[in-house]
XYZ file of C-alpha atoms in Angstrom:
127
model
C -0.061 -0.229 -0.259
C 1.044 3.520 -0.898
C 0.829 6.666 1.181
C -0.621 10.237 0.295
C 1.925 12.529 -1.960
C 3.335 14.977 0.681
C 3.763 18.665 0.248
C 5.763 20.901 -1.888
C 9.241 21.639 -0.563
C 11.179 24.892 -1.125
C 13.016 25.903 -4.077
C 16.324 24.723 -4.161
C 19.380 27.208 -4.418
C 20.820 28.177 -8.344
C 23.374 26.412 -9.796
C 26.781 27.328 -10.838
C 27.377 28.704 -14.428
C 28.207 25.238 -16.582
C 31.524 24.693 -18.482
C 31.749 26.404 -22.046
C 31.232 24.064 -24.881
C 33.419 23.262 -27.661
C 33.189 25.949 -30.694
C 31.272 24.719 -33.520
C 32.506 24.679 -36.731
C 32.703 26.886 -39.282
C 29.900 27.969 -41.320
C 29.531 27.501 -45.716
C 30.987 30.650 -47.373
C 28.033 32.887 -48.572
C 27.415 33.934 -52.502
C 29.790 36.363 -54.034
C 28.601 40.076 -53.617
C 27.985 42.570 -56.626
C 30.239 45.068 -57.433
C 30.326 48.465 -55.949
C 29.925 51.549 -57.186
C 32.814 54.465 -57.789
C 32.309 56.931 -56.114
C 32.583 60.445 -57.945
C 33.056 63.095 -56.109
C 34.406 66.608 -56.558
C 35.435 68.576 -53.462
C 35.359 72.133 -53.554
C 37.266 74.164 -50.935
C 36.117 77.522 -49.572
C 37.390 80.524 -47.871
C 34.522 82.392 -45.922
C 33.851 85.404 -44.257
C 36.375 86.754 -41.763
C 35.153 88.693 -38.501
C 36.481 90.471 -35.466
C 35.393 90.841 -31.961
C 36.872 93.130 -29.611
C 37.237 92.976 -25.614
C 34.402 91.142 -24.199
C 32.017 90.862 -27.672
C 31.848 87.893 -29.893
C 31.818 87.382 -33.613
C 30.663 85.014 -35.701
C 32.513 84.152 -39.178
C 30.730 81.787 -42.280
C 31.768 79.994 -45.495
C 29.128 78.615 -47.688
C 28.691 75.459 -50.294
C 28.238 76.545 -53.922
C 24.875 75.288 -54.176
C 24.236 71.808 -54.543
C 27.369 70.628 -52.815
C 26.833 69.835 -48.826
C 29.549 70.272 -46.302
C 32.084 67.565 -45.265
C 34.663 69.225 -42.902
C 35.191 72.863 -41.904
C 37.091 74.819 -39.481
C 39.153 78.466 -38.737
C 41.915 79.671 -38.779
C 41.921 82.162 -35.690
C 44.174 85.997 -34.878
C 44.856 88.291 -32.614
C 46.417 89.879 -29.526
C 44.508 87.909 -27.030
C 42.555 84.846 -25.451
C 39.729 83.911 -27.361
C 37.392 81.331 -26.568
C 35.513 78.931 -29.854
C 31.564 79.260 -28.959
C 30.726 77.163 -32.434
C 32.877 75.297 -34.941
C 29.875 73.294 -36.813
C 28.527 72.161 -39.912
C 25.426 74.141 -41.236
C 24.600 71.242 -43.893
C 25.453 73.339 -46.349
C 28.494 75.499 -44.877
C 30.817 76.132 -42.136
C 30.020 78.507 -39.092
C 32.376 79.914 -36.568
C 31.535 81.961 -33.662
C 33.994 83.311 -30.665
C 34.130 85.448 -27.872
C 37.466 87.507 -27.520
C 37.977 86.892 -23.119
C 40.094 90.333 -22.943
C 38.901 92.096 -20.115
C 41.189 95.286 -20.997
C 39.183 97.470 -23.112
C 42.336 98.829 -24.606
C 43.928 95.522 -25.536
C 43.290 94.963 -29.408
C 40.730 92.094 -31.152
C 40.992 89.254 -32.068
C 39.762 87.421 -35.392
C 38.650 84.697 -36.950
C 37.873 83.414 -40.745
C 36.115 80.269 -41.532
C 36.547 77.678 -43.947
C 34.608 74.715 -45.446
C 35.288 71.528 -47.348
C 31.892 71.016 -50.162
C 30.992 68.027 -51.812
C 29.290 67.143 -54.875
C 28.823 63.814 -56.940
C 26.884 60.340 -57.545
C 27.689 57.172 -57.332
C 28.438 54.807 -60.403
C 26.391 51.890 -60.615
């Protein structure tokens, strides 16, 4: 004769991580891809405007790409007789903008200048 089933026991502790299994076999080589197109890009370098910032003031310089071109890189050239901070140095999509601040506190000191530049690209991918 068999007795009744007893109550359910408490949950056991979590077991440790098992050993790592062996590496699987290398899969089959995939089909050859289609040849890629060669990019026919035209790069244009554009020097933009110059701007001067006097002590405690800000100035902005811009460089614009020719129509149907986009900005792919840019920057600035700074010059002057005092410290300056670059507030903005960024693409606008169709050009580049640079904003500076002259950090001189002496109103008799000279100004700082900035000139923006941009590399612009146009072209299509040949197929």
